[in-house]
């Protein structure tokens, strides 16, 4: 029986979601069952169109546009907490019920760091996850407790980015 490991793709640079999507494609191409959840995203980014078509991939997100935390009112933050906690609970349950081989939680760190998912519950899941389940977490600023639990930690470091030159995100590349 293979042991499922925990991956963290973190850092300020571009590539965290891209790496997670690449692993999703690789796993699906190998006949694995994948649950792909995106926190902080509403399901409209273009990679999602393809992921939803892949056999063996189940996709989940909060389909409501919630905006950025720094622009949210207290009520909007409370709503985000309820929606993201439900998403977390649902994908954990789905991963177990479907005996998934891979669970990808894109932008997990933001939801975790903002307290929009119960941190204790998240840590407990990661410590006691199904033995064969591979888990990928993406986002900025993983806490030491997450780094310690992880088997892989890959940091994407921005050296240069076109946004700094006034070039907006481009369809098919960043969007």
Short mmCIF file of C-alpha atoms in Angstrom, two decimals:
data_model
loop_
_atom_site.label_atom_id
_atom_site.label_comp_id
_atom_site.label_asym_id
_atom_site.label_seq_id
_atom_site.Cartn_x
_atom_site.Cartn_y
_atom_site.Cartn_z
CA UNK A 1 0.00 0.00 0.00
CA UNK A 2 1.43 3.36 -1.00
CA UNK A 3 1.66 6.11 1.57
CA UNK A 4 0.07 9.40 0.57
CA UNK A 5 2.31 12.40 1.20
CA UNK A 6 1.60 16.08 1.84
CA UNK A 7 2.86 18.72 -0.61
CA UNK A 8 3.04 22.47 -0.07
CA UNK A 9 3.57 24.83 -3.01
CA UNK A 10 4.13 28.26 -1.50
CA UNK A 11 5.83 31.60 -2.01
CA UNK A 12 5.37 34.99 -3.63
CA UNK A 13 6.05 33.81 -7.15
CA UNK A 14 3.82 32.61 -9.97
CA UNK A 15 3.48 28.86 -10.32
CA UNK A 16 1.78 27.48 -7.20
CA UNK A 17 -1.58 26.81 -8.84
CA UNK A 18 0.13 25.85 -12.08
CA UNK A 19 2.14 23.17 -10.29
CA UNK A 20 -0.97 21.87 -8.51
CA UNK A 21 -2.90 21.72 -11.81
CA UNK A 22 -0.01 19.88 -13.45
CA UNK A 23 -0.05 17.25 -10.71
CA UNK A 24 -3.84 17.00 -11.06
CA UNK A 25 -3.46 16.27 -14.78
CA UNK A 26 -0.69 13.74 -14.14
CA UNK A 27 -2.77 11.94 -11.50
CA UNK A 28 -5.90 11.91 -13.66
CA UNK A 29 -3.86 10.66 -16.61
CA UNK A 30 -2.68 7.80 -14.40
CA UNK A 31 -6.27 6.81 -13.65
CA UNK A 32 -6.26 8.26 -10.15
CA UNK A 33 -9.30 9.80 -8.46
CA UNK A 34 -8.74 13.47 -7.70
CA UNK A 35 -10.69 15.99 -5.65
CA UNK A 36 -9.67 19.53 -6.63
CA UNK A 37 -10.87 22.38 -4.43
CA UNK A 38 -10.13 26.05 -4.94
CA UNK A 39 -10.39 28.46 -2.03
CA UNK A 40 -10.45 32.21 -2.70
CA UNK A 41 -11.44 31.55 -6.34
CA UNK A 42 -14.91 31.36 -7.83
CA UNK A 43 -14.43 28.67 -10.47
CA UNK A 44 -14.14 31.02 -13.43
CA UNK A 45 -10.40 30.73 -14.12
CA UNK A 46 -9.71 29.03 -17.41
CA UNK A 47 -7.84 25.97 -16.12
CA UNK A 48 -11.03 24.90 -14.36
CA UNK A 49 -12.78 24.32 -17.71
CA UNK A 50 -10.28 21.60 -18.57
CA UNK A 51 -10.06 20.13 -15.07
CA UNK A 52 -13.83 19.58 -15.03
CA UNK A 53 -13.53 17.54 -18.26
CA UNK A 54 -10.86 15.18 -16.96
CA UNK A 55 -12.07 11.71 -16.02
CA UNK A 56 -11.65 11.05 -12.33
CA UNK A 57 -11.46 14.73 -11.31
CA UNK A 58 -14.12 16.22 -9.04
CA UNK A 59 -14.00 20.01 -8.76
CA UNK A 60 -15.33 22.21 -5.96
CA UNK A 61 -15.19 25.89 -5.07
CA UNK A 62 -17.30 28.68 -3.62
CA UNK A 63 -18.99 29.98 -6.75
CA UNK A 64 -19.79 33.37 -5.23
CA UNK A 65 -17.32 36.20 -5.85
CA UNK A 66 -16.24 37.23 -2.37
CA UNK A 67 -13.45 39.68 -3.16
CA UNK A 68 -10.23 40.30 -1.28
CA UNK A 69 -10.15 40.20 2.50
CA UNK A 70 -8.82 43.75 2.84
CA UNK A 71 -11.91 45.10 1.01
CA UNK A 72 -14.46 43.05 2.97
CA UNK A 73 -16.83 44.25 5.64
CA UNK A 74 -17.14 42.29 8.88
CA UNK A 75 -20.36 40.72 7.56
CA UNK A 76 -18.67 39.67 4.30
CA UNK A 77 -15.79 38.14 6.25
CA UNK A 78 -18.25 36.17 8.36
CA UNK A 79 -19.99 34.94 5.20
CA UNK A 80 -16.61 33.95 3.70
CA UNK A 81 -15.80 31.99 6.86
CA UNK A 82 -19.07 30.03 6.62
CA UNK A 83 -18.67 29.34 2.89
CA UNK A 84 -15.01 28.32 3.03
CA UNK A 85 -15.50 26.17 6.12
CA UNK A 86 -18.33 24.37 4.32
CA UNK A 87 -16.13 23.91 1.25
CA UNK A 88 -13.34 22.46 3.41
CA UNK A 89 -15.72 20.10 5.24
CA UNK A 90 -17.34 19.02 1.96
CA UNK A 91 -14.09 18.23 0.13
CA UNK A 92 -12.70 16.29 3.07
CA UNK A 93 -15.88 14.22 3.19
CA UNK A 94 -15.84 13.80 -0.59
CA UNK A 95 -12.20 12.68 -0.58
CA UNK A 96 -12.94 10.01 2.01
CA UNK A 97 -16.23 8.84 0.47
CA UNK A 98 -14.77 8.58 -3.05
CA UNK A 99 -11.53 7.06 -1.77
CA UNK A 100 -9.64 9.76 -3.65
CA UNK A 101 -5.99 9.25 -4.42
CA UNK A 102 -5.22 12.98 -4.52
CA UNK A 103 -6.78 15.98 -2.80
CA UNK A 104 -5.66 19.39 -4.07
CA UNK A 105 -6.62 22.44 -2.00
CA UNK A 106 -5.57 25.44 -4.04
CA UNK A 107 -5.18 28.71 -2.06
CA UNK A 108 -5.60 26.72 1.13
CA UNK A 109 -3.08 28.94 2.96
CA UNK A 110 -5.19 32.07 2.58
CA UNK A 111 -8.33 30.43 3.95
CA UNK A 112 -6.28 28.85 6.73
CA UNK A 113 -4.36 32.00 7.63
CA UNK A 114 -7.48 34.22 7.63
CA UNK A 115 -9.20 31.74 9.95
CA UNK A 116 -11.87 31.06 7.32
CA UNK A 117 -11.40 27.35 7.90
CA UNK A 118 -10.98 25.94 11.37
CA UNK A 119 -7.22 25.61 11.79
CA UNK A 120 -7.45 22.92 14.45
CA UNK A 121 -9.77 20.86 12.24
CA UNK A 122 -7.44 21.32 9.25
CA UNK A 123 -4.40 20.20 11.22
CA UNK A 124 -6.28 17.25 12.64
CA UNK A 125 -7.31 16.18 9.14
CA UNK A 126 -3.75 16.46 7.83
CA UNK A 127 -2.37 14.49 10.79
CA UNK A 128 -5.01 11.76 10.45
CA UNK A 129 -5.80 11.79 6.73
CA UNK A 130 -6.45 8.48 4.98
CA UNK A 131 -3.08 6.77 4.73
CA UNK A 132 -3.04 6.54 0.92
CA UNK A 133 -4.38 10.06 0.24
CA UNK A 134 -1.88 12.45 -1.35
CA UNK A 135 -2.63 16.07 -0.37
CA UNK A 136 -1.51 19.29 -2.08
CA UNK A 137 -1.84 22.68 -0.37
CA UNK A 138 -1.01 25.93 -2.17
CA UNK A 139 -0.69 29.55 -1.14
CA UNK A 140 1.49 32.09 0.58
CA UNK A 141 2.92 31.98 4.07
CA UNK A 142 2.40 28.44 5.35
CA UNK A 143 2.80 28.27 9.12
CA UNK A 144 5.58 26.23 10.68
CA UNK A 145 3.00 23.68 11.85
CA UNK A 146 2.04 23.02 8.21
CA UNK A 147 5.64 22.92 7.00
CA UNK A 148 6.44 20.40 9.71
CA UNK A 149 3.57 18.14 8.61
CA UNK A 150 4.49 18.33 4.93
CA UNK A 151 6.69 15.87 3.08
CA UNK A 152 7.36 18.26 0.19
CA UNK A 153 7.67 22.03 0.52
CA UNK A 154 8.39 23.89 -2.70
CA UNK A 155 8.72 27.67 -2.64
CA UNK A 156 8.09 29.72 -5.77
CA UNK A 157 10.22 32.85 -5.53
CA UNK A 158 9.45 35.88 -7.67
CA UNK A 159 12.53 37.41 -9.18
CA UNK A 160 10.77 39.38 -11.90
CA UNK A 161 7.11 39.66 -12.93
CA UNK A 162 5.47 41.48 -15.88
CA UNK A 163 2.88 43.06 -13.55
CA UNK A 164 5.71 45.25 -12.22
CA UNK A 165 6.04 46.66 -15.76
CA UNK A 166 2.31 47.39 -16.00
CA UNK A 167 1.44 44.27 -17.99
CA UNK A 168 -1.92 42.94 -16.73
CA UNK A 169 -2.81 39.28 -16.32
CA UNK A 170 -3.30 37.62 -19.71
CA UNK A 171 -5.95 35.09 -20.69
CA UNK A 172 -4.50 31.60 -20.99
CA UNK A 173 -1.29 32.52 -19.15
CA UNK A 174 -2.24 34.03 -15.78
CA UNK A 175 -6.02 33.78 -16.15
#
